[in-house]
PDB file of C-alpha atoms in Angstrom:
ATOM      1  CA  MET A   1     -46.588 -18.992 -45.439  1.00 51.00           C
ATOM      2  CA  VAL A   2     -45.154 -21.548 -42.742  1.00 46.00           C
ATOM      3  CA  GLN A   3     -42.215 -19.250 -42.282  1.00 50.00           C
ATOM      4  CA  SER A   4     -44.362 -16.358 -42.021  1.00 50.00           C
ATOM      5  CA  THR A   5     -46.935 -18.184 -39.044  1.00 47.00           C
ATOM      6  CA  TRP A   6     -43.862 -18.859 -37.188  1.00 44.00           C
ATOM      7  CA  SER A   7     -42.117 -15.464 -37.165  1.00 48.00           C
ATOM      8  CA  TRP A   8     -44.672 -14.068 -35.820  1.00 44.00           C
ATOM      9  CA  VAL A   9     -45.179 -17.163 -33.338  1.00 40.00           C
ATOM     10  CA  SER A  10     -41.171 -15.748 -32.247  1.00 43.00           C
ATOM     11  CA  VAL A  11     -41.956 -11.984 -31.878  1.00 40.00           C
ATOM     12  CA  VAL A  12     -45.172 -13.182 -29.991  1.00 41.00           C
ATOM     13  CA  LEU A  13     -43.129 -15.520 -27.341  1.00 45.00           C
ATOM     14  CA  LEU A  14     -40.452 -12.355 -27.185  1.00 41.00           C
ATOM     15  CA  LEU A  15     -42.824  -9.865 -26.072  1.00 39.00           C
ATOM     16  CA  VAL A  16     -44.546 -12.915 -23.660  1.00 44.00           C
ATOM     17  CA  LEU A  17     -40.847 -13.033 -22.497  1.00 45.00           C
ATOM     18  CA  ASN A  18     -40.078  -9.172 -21.952  1.00 40.00           C
ATOM     19  CA  GLY A  19     -42.979  -8.755 -20.534  1.00 41.00           C
ATOM     20  CA  CYS A  20     -43.113 -11.643 -17.723  1.00 60.00           C
ATOM     21  CA  ALA A  21     -38.940 -10.066 -16.699  1.00 63.00           C
ATOM     22  CA  GLY A  22     -38.559  -9.006 -13.565  1.00 62.00           C
ATOM     23  CA  SER A  23     -37.600  -5.373 -12.626  1.00 68.00           C
ATOM     24  CA  GLY A  24     -35.766  -6.437  -9.122  1.00 78.00           C
ATOM     25  CA  GLU A  25     -38.586  -5.318  -7.144  1.00 92.00           C
ATOM     26  CA  THR A  26     -40.074  -5.756  -3.810  1.00 94.00           C
ATOM     27  CA  VAL A  27     -42.923  -7.730  -3.120  1.00 94.00           C
ATOM     28  CA  MET A  28     -44.393  -8.075   0.030  1.00 94.00           C
ATOM     29  CA  LEU A  29     -45.554 -10.893   2.262  1.00 93.00           C
ATOM     30  CA  TYR A  30     -47.893 -11.348   4.831  1.00 91.00           C
ATOM     31  CA  PRO A  31     -48.946 -14.474   5.825  1.00 89.00           C
ATOM     32  CA  GLY A  32     -52.190 -15.196   7.520  1.00 85.00           C
ATOM     33  CA  THR A  33     -53.275 -18.343   9.884  1.00 71.00           C
ATOM     34  CA  LEU A  34     -55.872 -20.716   8.044  1.00 69.00           C
ATOM     35  CA  PRO A  35     -59.342 -21.307   9.271  1.00 69.00           C
ATOM     36  CA  ALA A  36     -59.490 -23.510  11.530  1.00 64.00           C
ATOM     37  CA  ASP A  37     -61.018 -27.076  11.080  1.00 62.00           C
ATOM     38  CA  ARG A  38     -64.785 -27.865  12.752  1.00 54.00           C
ATOM     39  CA  ALA A  39     -63.202 -31.216  14.383  1.00 52.00           C
ATOM     40  CA  ASP A  40     -59.628 -29.536  15.266  1.00 56.00           C
ATOM     41  CA  LEU A  41     -62.497 -26.638  17.323  1.00 53.00           C
ATOM     42  CA  ALA A  42     -64.557 -29.691  19.279  1.00 47.00           C
ATOM     43  CA  VAL A  43     -61.489 -31.528  21.063  1.00 52.00           C
ATOM     44  CA  SER A  44     -61.079 -30.459  24.822  1.00 45.00           C
ATOM     45  CA  GLN A  45     -58.253 -30.366  26.337  1.00 61.00           C
ATOM     46  CA  GLU A  46     -55.886 -27.874  28.635  1.00 70.00           C
ATOM     47  CA  LYS A  47     -55.233 -24.772  27.419  1.00 82.00           C
ATOM     48  CA  LEU A  48     -52.765 -22.541  28.458  1.00 90.00           C
ATOM     49  CA  THR A  49     -51.861 -18.130  29.036  1.00 94.00           C
ATOM     50  CA  ALA A  50     -48.534 -18.143  27.211  1.00 95.00           C
ATOM     51  CA  ILE A  51     -46.530 -14.895  25.910  1.00 96.00           C
ATOM     52  CA  ILE A  52     -44.973 -15.179  22.671  1.00 97.00           C
ATOM     53  CA  LEU A  53     -40.794 -13.782  22.211  1.00 96.00           C
ATOM     54  CA  PRO A  54     -40.286 -12.334  19.063  1.00 96.00           C
ATOM     55  CA  PHE A  55     -38.120 -15.516  17.752  1.00 97.00           C
ATOM     56  CA  GLU A  56     -34.570 -14.481  16.923  1.00 97.00           C
ATOM     57  CA  ASP A  57     -33.410 -14.252  13.220  1.00 97.00           C
ATOM     58  CA  GLN A  58     -30.035 -16.391  13.165  1.00 97.00           C
ATOM     59  CA  ARG A  59     -30.639 -16.958   9.227  1.00 97.00           C
ATOM     60  CA  LEU A  60     -27.164 -16.490   7.634  1.00 93.00           C
ATOM     61  CA  GLU A  61     -28.098 -13.767   5.018  1.00 92.00           C
ATOM     62  CA  LYS A  62     -31.095 -11.342   6.134  1.00 93.00           C
ATOM     63  CA  GLY A  63     -33.333  -9.369   5.209  1.00 93.00           C
ATOM     64  CA  ALA A  64     -35.975 -10.523   2.303  1.00 95.00           C
ATOM     65  CA  ILE A  65     -36.401 -14.255   2.847  1.00 97.00           C
ATOM     66  CA  GLY A  66     -36.196 -15.437  -1.115  1.00 96.00           C
ATOM     67  CA  ARG A  67     -37.242 -14.459  -4.694  1.00 96.00           C
ATOM     68  CA  ARG A  68     -38.698 -14.841  -8.156  1.00 96.00           C
ATOM     69  CA  THR A  69     -37.066 -15.894 -11.026  1.00 95.00           C
ATOM     70  CA  HIS A  70     -38.590 -14.758 -13.466  1.00 93.00           C
ATOM     71  CA  ALA A  71     -38.546 -16.521 -17.599  1.00 89.00           C
ATOM     72  CA  GLY A  72     -38.071 -13.628 -19.119  1.00 87.00           C
ATOM     73  CA  GLY A  73     -35.493 -13.031 -17.340  1.00 88.00           C
ATOM     74  CA  GLY A  74     -34.975 -10.475 -13.741  1.00 91.00           C
ATOM     75  CA  TYR A  75     -36.435 -11.577 -10.233  1.00 93.00           C
ATOM     76  CA  THR A  76     -38.085 -10.048  -8.195  1.00 95.00           C
ATOM     77  CA  SER A  77     -37.438 -10.441  -4.347  1.00 96.00           C
ATOM     78  CA  TYR A  78     -39.482 -11.511  -1.727  1.00 97.00           C
ATOM     79  CA  ALA A  79     -39.748  -9.765   2.687  1.00 96.00           C
ATOM     80  CA  VAL A  80     -42.152 -10.165   5.116  1.00 96.00           C
ATOM     81  CA  TRP A  81     -42.896  -7.192   7.702  1.00 92.00           C
ATOM     82  CA  ASN A  82     -39.709  -5.231   8.603  1.00 91.00           C
ATOM     83  CA  ASP A  83     -37.598  -7.781   7.147  1.00 94.00           C
ATOM     84  CA  MET A  84     -38.436  -9.846  10.743  1.00 95.00           C
ATOM     85  CA  PRO A  85     -39.559 -13.418   9.892  1.00 96.00           C
ATOM     86  CA  GLY A  86     -39.408 -14.389  13.140  1.00 96.00           C
ATOM     87  CA  TYR A  87     -41.705 -11.385  14.462  1.00 96.00           C
ATOM     88  CA  VAL A  88     -43.977 -12.282  11.541  1.00 96.00           C
ATOM     89  CA  ILE A  89     -44.058 -16.395  12.723  1.00 97.00           C
ATOM     90  CA  ALA A  90     -44.604 -15.638  16.290  1.00 97.00           C
ATOM     91  CA  GLN A  91     -47.784 -14.032  15.163  1.00 96.00           C
ATOM     92  CA  PHE A  92     -48.497 -16.330  12.836  1.00 97.00           C
ATOM     93  CA  MET A  93     -48.301 -19.202  16.115  1.00 97.00           C
ATOM     94  CA  ALA A  94     -50.178 -17.333  18.890  1.00 96.00           C
ATOM     95  CA  ASP A  95     -53.174 -16.690  16.240  1.00 95.00           C
ATOM     96  CA  TYR A  96     -53.220 -20.275  16.071  1.00 95.00           C
ATOM     97  CA  LEU A  97     -53.044 -21.007  19.257  1.00 94.00           C
ATOM     98  CA  LYS A  98     -55.906 -18.696  20.213  1.00 94.00           C
ATOM     99  CA  GLN A  99     -57.740 -20.499  17.911  1.00 91.00           C
ATOM    100  CA  LYS A 100     -56.666 -23.648  19.787  1.00 90.00           C
ATOM    101  CA  GLY A 101     -58.357 -21.799  22.766  1.00 91.00           C
ATOM    102  CA  TRP A 102     -54.992 -20.782  24.288  1.00 93.00           C
ATOM    103  CA  GLN A 103     -54.702 -16.503  25.847  1.00 94.00           C
ATOM    104  CA  VAL A 104     -51.893 -15.936  23.945  1.00 95.00           C
ATOM    105  CA  THR A 105     -49.643 -12.265  22.727  1.00 95.00           C
ATOM    106  CA  VAL A 106     -46.534 -11.275  21.486  1.00 96.00           C
ATOM    107  CA  ALA A 107     -44.287  -9.044  22.425  1.00 93.00           C
ATOM    108  CA  LEU A 108     -42.789  -6.358  21.544  1.00 86.00           C
ATOM    109  CA  PRO A 109     -39.231  -6.441  19.684  1.00 78.00           C
ATOM    110  CA  GLY A 110     -37.228  -5.638  22.678  1.00 74.00           C
ATOM    111  CA  GLU A 111     -39.574  -6.406  25.198  1.00 76.00           C
ATOM    112  CA  SER A 112     -38.339  -7.737  28.381  1.00 72.00           C
ATOM    113  CA  ILE A 113     -40.556 -10.455  30.259  1.00 73.00           C
ATOM    114  CA  GLY A 114     -41.006 -10.543  34.000  1.00 66.00           C
ATOM    115  CA  ASN A 115     -41.897 -13.594  35.674  1.00 60.00           C
ATOM    116  CA  GLY A 116     -45.812 -12.739  35.983  1.00 55.00           C
ATOM    117  CA  SER A 117     -48.315 -14.873  37.674  1.00 57.00           C
ATOM    118  CA  ASP A 118     -51.065 -14.850  35.840  1.00 83.00           C
ATOM    119  CA  VAL A 119     -48.721 -16.087  32.051  1.00 92.00           C
ATOM    120  CA  ASP A 120     -48.425 -20.163  32.442  1.00 94.00           C
ATOM    121  CA  ALA A 121     -46.119 -20.467  30.067  1.00 95.00           C
ATOM    122  CA  VAL A 122     -42.935 -17.699  27.971  1.00 96.00           C
ATOM    123  CA  ILE A 123     -42.275 -19.002  24.095  1.00 97.00           C
ATOM    124  CA  SER A 124     -38.544 -18.427  22.668  1.00 97.00           C
ATOM    125  CA  GLY A 125     -37.689 -19.979  19.925  1.00 97.00           C
ATOM    126  CA  GLN A 126     -34.684 -18.991  16.816  1.00 98.00           C
ATOM    127  CA  VAL A 127     -34.842 -18.798  12.939  1.00 98.00           C
ATOM    128  CA  GLN A 128     -32.473 -20.915  11.418  1.00 98.00           C
ATOM    129  CA  GLU A 129     -34.820 -21.737   7.353  1.00 98.00           C
ATOM    130  CA  PHE A 130     -37.423 -19.347   6.696  1.00 98.00           C
ATOM    131  CA  SER A 131     -37.013 -19.458   2.732  1.00 98.00           C
ATOM    132  CA  ALA A 132     -39.430 -18.404  -0.614  1.00 98.00           C
ATOM    133  CA  GLN A 133     -38.737 -19.283  -3.915  1.00 97.00           C
ATOM    134  CA  ALA A 134     -40.297 -18.968  -7.295  1.00 97.00           C
ATOM    135  CA  MET A 135     -38.752 -19.967 -10.944  1.00 96.00           C
ATOM    136  CA  SER A 136     -40.659 -18.789 -13.442  1.00 95.00           C
ATOM    137  CA  ARG A 137     -40.854 -20.673 -16.996  1.00 92.00           C
ATOM    138  CA  SER A 138     -42.591 -20.598 -20.017  1.00 87.00           C
ATOM    139  CA  LEU A 139     -46.036 -22.871 -19.140  1.00 90.00           C
ATOM    140  CA  SER A 140     -45.521 -22.611 -14.864  1.00 94.00           C
ATOM    141  CA  THR A 141     -44.030 -21.505 -12.288  1.00 96.00           C
ATOM    142  CA  GLU A 142     -42.045 -23.693  -9.592  1.00 97.00           C
ATOM    143  CA  VAL A 143     -43.085 -22.337  -5.882  1.00 98.00           C
ATOM    144  CA  SER A 144     -41.248 -24.115  -2.843  1.00 98.00           C
ATOM    145  CA  VAL A 145     -40.604 -22.517   0.967  1.00 98.00           C
ATOM    146  CA  LYS A 146     -39.429 -23.693   3.594  1.00 98.00           C
ATOM    147  CA  MET A 147     -39.037 -23.263   7.106  1.00 98.00           C
ATOM    148  CA  ARG A 148     -36.743 -24.553  10.620  1.00 98.00           C
ATOM    149  CA  VAL A 149     -37.234 -22.789  14.002  1.00 98.00           C
ATOM    150  CA  ALA A 150     -35.862 -23.745  17.392  1.00 98.00           C
ATOM    151  CA  LEU A 151     -38.731 -23.476  19.992  1.00 98.00           C
ATOM    152  CA  GLN A 152     -38.330 -23.172  23.927  1.00 97.00           C
ATOM    153  CA  ALA A 153     -41.236 -22.651  26.401  1.00 96.00           C
ATOM    154  CA  ARG A 154     -40.278 -22.362  29.792  1.00 96.00           C
ATOM    155  CA  ASN A 155     -42.578 -23.328  32.868  1.00 96.00           C
ATOM    156  CA  GLN A 156     -43.486 -20.466  34.736  1.00 93.00           C
ATOM    157  CA  ARG A 157     -44.770 -22.177  37.504  1.00 92.00           C
ATOM    158  CA  ASP A 158     -41.666 -24.704  37.872  1.00 93.00           C
ATOM    159  CA  GLY A 159     -39.020 -23.562  35.287  1.00 94.00           C
ATOM    160  CA  SER A 160     -38.514 -26.486  33.266  1.00 95.00           C
ATOM    161  CA  VAL A 161     -38.193 -26.329  29.009  1.00 97.00           C
ATOM    162  CA  ALA A 162     -40.116 -28.082  26.762  1.00 96.00           C
ATOM    163  CA  ARG A 163     -37.755 -28.370  23.600  1.00 96.00           C
ATOM    164  CA  MET A 164     -39.619 -28.299  20.455  1.00 96.00           C
ATOM    165  CA  SER A 165     -39.552 -27.847  16.875  1.00 96.00           C
ATOM    166  CA  LEU A 166     -40.904 -26.039  13.974  1.00 96.00           C
ATOM    167  CA  HIS A 167     -40.230 -27.182  10.439  1.00 96.00           C
ATOM    168  CA  GLY A 168     -41.324 -28.203   7.336  1.00 96.00           C
ATOM    169  CA  SER A 169     -41.452 -27.848   3.686  1.00 97.00           C
ATOM    170  CA  ARG A 170     -43.661 -27.556   0.438  1.00 97.00           C
ATOM    171  CA  ALA A 171     -43.417 -27.744  -3.632  1.00 97.00           C
ATOM    172  CA  ASN A 172     -45.955 -27.385  -6.573  1.00 95.00           C
ATOM    173  CA  LYS A 173     -46.469 -26.175 -10.228  1.00 96.00           C
ATOM    174  CA  VAL A 174     -48.877 -23.412 -10.958  1.00 95.00           C
ATOM    175  CA  VAL A 175     -49.339 -22.456 -14.268  1.00 94.00           C
ATOM    176  CA  LEU A 176     -50.967 -18.976 -13.901  1.00 93.00           C
ATOM    177  CA  PHE A 177     -48.650 -17.265 -11.093  1.00 95.00           C
ATOM    178  CA  ASN A 178     -49.528 -15.014  -8.668  1.00 94.00           C
ATOM    179  CA  ASP A 179     -47.534 -13.544  -6.095  1.00 94.00           C
ATOM    180  CA  ARG A 180     -50.734 -15.068  -3.407  1.00 94.00           C
ATOM    181  CA  ASP A 181     -49.389 -18.410  -4.844  1.00 96.00           C
ATOM    182  CA  VAL A 182     -46.407 -18.111  -2.465  1.00 97.00           C
ATOM    183  CA  GLN A 183     -48.327 -16.477   0.551  1.00 95.00           C
ATOM    184  CA  GLU A 184     -50.443 -19.231   0.239  1.00 95.00           C
ATOM    185  CA  ALA A 185     -47.649 -22.071   0.604  1.00 97.00           C
ATOM    186  CA  LEU A 186     -46.586 -20.537   3.346  1.00 97.00           C
ATOM    187  CA  ASP A 187     -49.282 -20.117   4.774  1.00 96.00           C
ATOM    188  CA  ALA A 188     -49.953 -23.956   4.541  1.00 96.00           C
ATOM    189  CA  MET A 189     -46.537 -24.915   5.403  1.00 97.00           C
ATOM    190  CA  LEU A 190     -46.496 -22.901   8.648  1.00 97.00           C
ATOM    191  CA  LYS A 191     -49.992 -24.930   9.354  1.00 95.00           C
ATOM    192  CA  ASP A 192     -48.716 -28.241   8.548  1.00 96.00           C
ATOM    193  CA  SER A 193     -45.610 -27.528  11.082  1.00 96.00           C
ATOM    194  CA  LEU A 194     -48.040 -25.938  13.887  1.00 96.00           C
ATOM    195  CA  ASP A 195     -50.358 -29.216  14.249  1.00 95.00           C
ATOM    196  CA  ARG A 196     -47.318 -31.817  14.430  1.00 95.00           C
ATOM    197  CA  LEU A 197     -45.797 -29.558  16.702  1.00 95.00           C
ATOM    198  CA  MET A 198     -49.050 -29.447  18.191  1.00 93.00           C
ATOM    199  CA  ALA A 199     -50.166 -33.154  17.982  1.00 93.00           C
ATOM    200  CA  ASP A 200     -46.447 -33.609  19.538  1.00 92.00           C
ATOM    201  CA  ALA A 201     -46.836 -31.633  22.901  1.00 91.00           C
ATOM    202  CA  LYS A 202     -49.316 -32.284  25.806  1.00 90.00           C
ATOM    203  CA  VAL A 203     -50.786 -29.854  28.461  1.00 90.00           C
ATOM    204  CA  GLU A 204     -50.869 -30.836  31.919  1.00 88.00           C
ATOM    205  CA  GLN A 205     -52.536 -28.630  35.164  1.00 85.00           C
ATOM    206  CA  GLY A 206     -51.038 -25.667  33.276  1.00 85.00           C
ATOM    207  CA  LEU A 207     -47.534 -27.048  32.505  1.00 90.00           C
ATOM    208  CA  LEU A 208     -46.548 -27.200  28.453  1.00 92.00           C
ATOM    209  CA  GLN A 209     -44.360 -30.618  27.923  1.00 91.00           C
ATOM    210  CA  VAL A 210     -43.139 -32.261  24.986  1.00 89.00           C
ATOM    211  CA  LYS A 211     -44.820 -36.184  25.103  1.00 83.00           C
TER     212      LYS A 211
END
């Protein structure tokens, strides 16, 4: 009887693992800014008008930003819009700064920007790392995300350049995994990175500077 029970358990486990096998499909992720804290919105500070250029993709491997390895074998790839993490991060940053009261637009890929008098700063950058990984086992999935982006903000008034960086990582384990868990990890990492960047930056007389 015990042997028969274990045989059924083995069959069920095999079916579960086979059902969790990856087929090599690609899942699109759409990072979006998290709601701003009310306390943060209440802080009064000088605002800027800025244009963000889509960040240059300097990752060693272009295309997908990562993959999920399934417990039953195989994988699922993760990608962002048009395989352009630099544009996605720039848009996330623009939405974040709008929540701070800034007037921000993201230039289209390849669009040239002149020295417009109505713009305080032009922000550019280079994506050196932006990845999302998920490792599924029989009872849980480990999710990890990383990023590193070098930023340059050129003040149009005097030509000075403020050099900053976005960097961060997150890792957590979930029992009932959904691809949404990966996107939420990216959202949280991006917001935390921008929170730190804003804590290290200051705006004085229409100029963006590093403290």
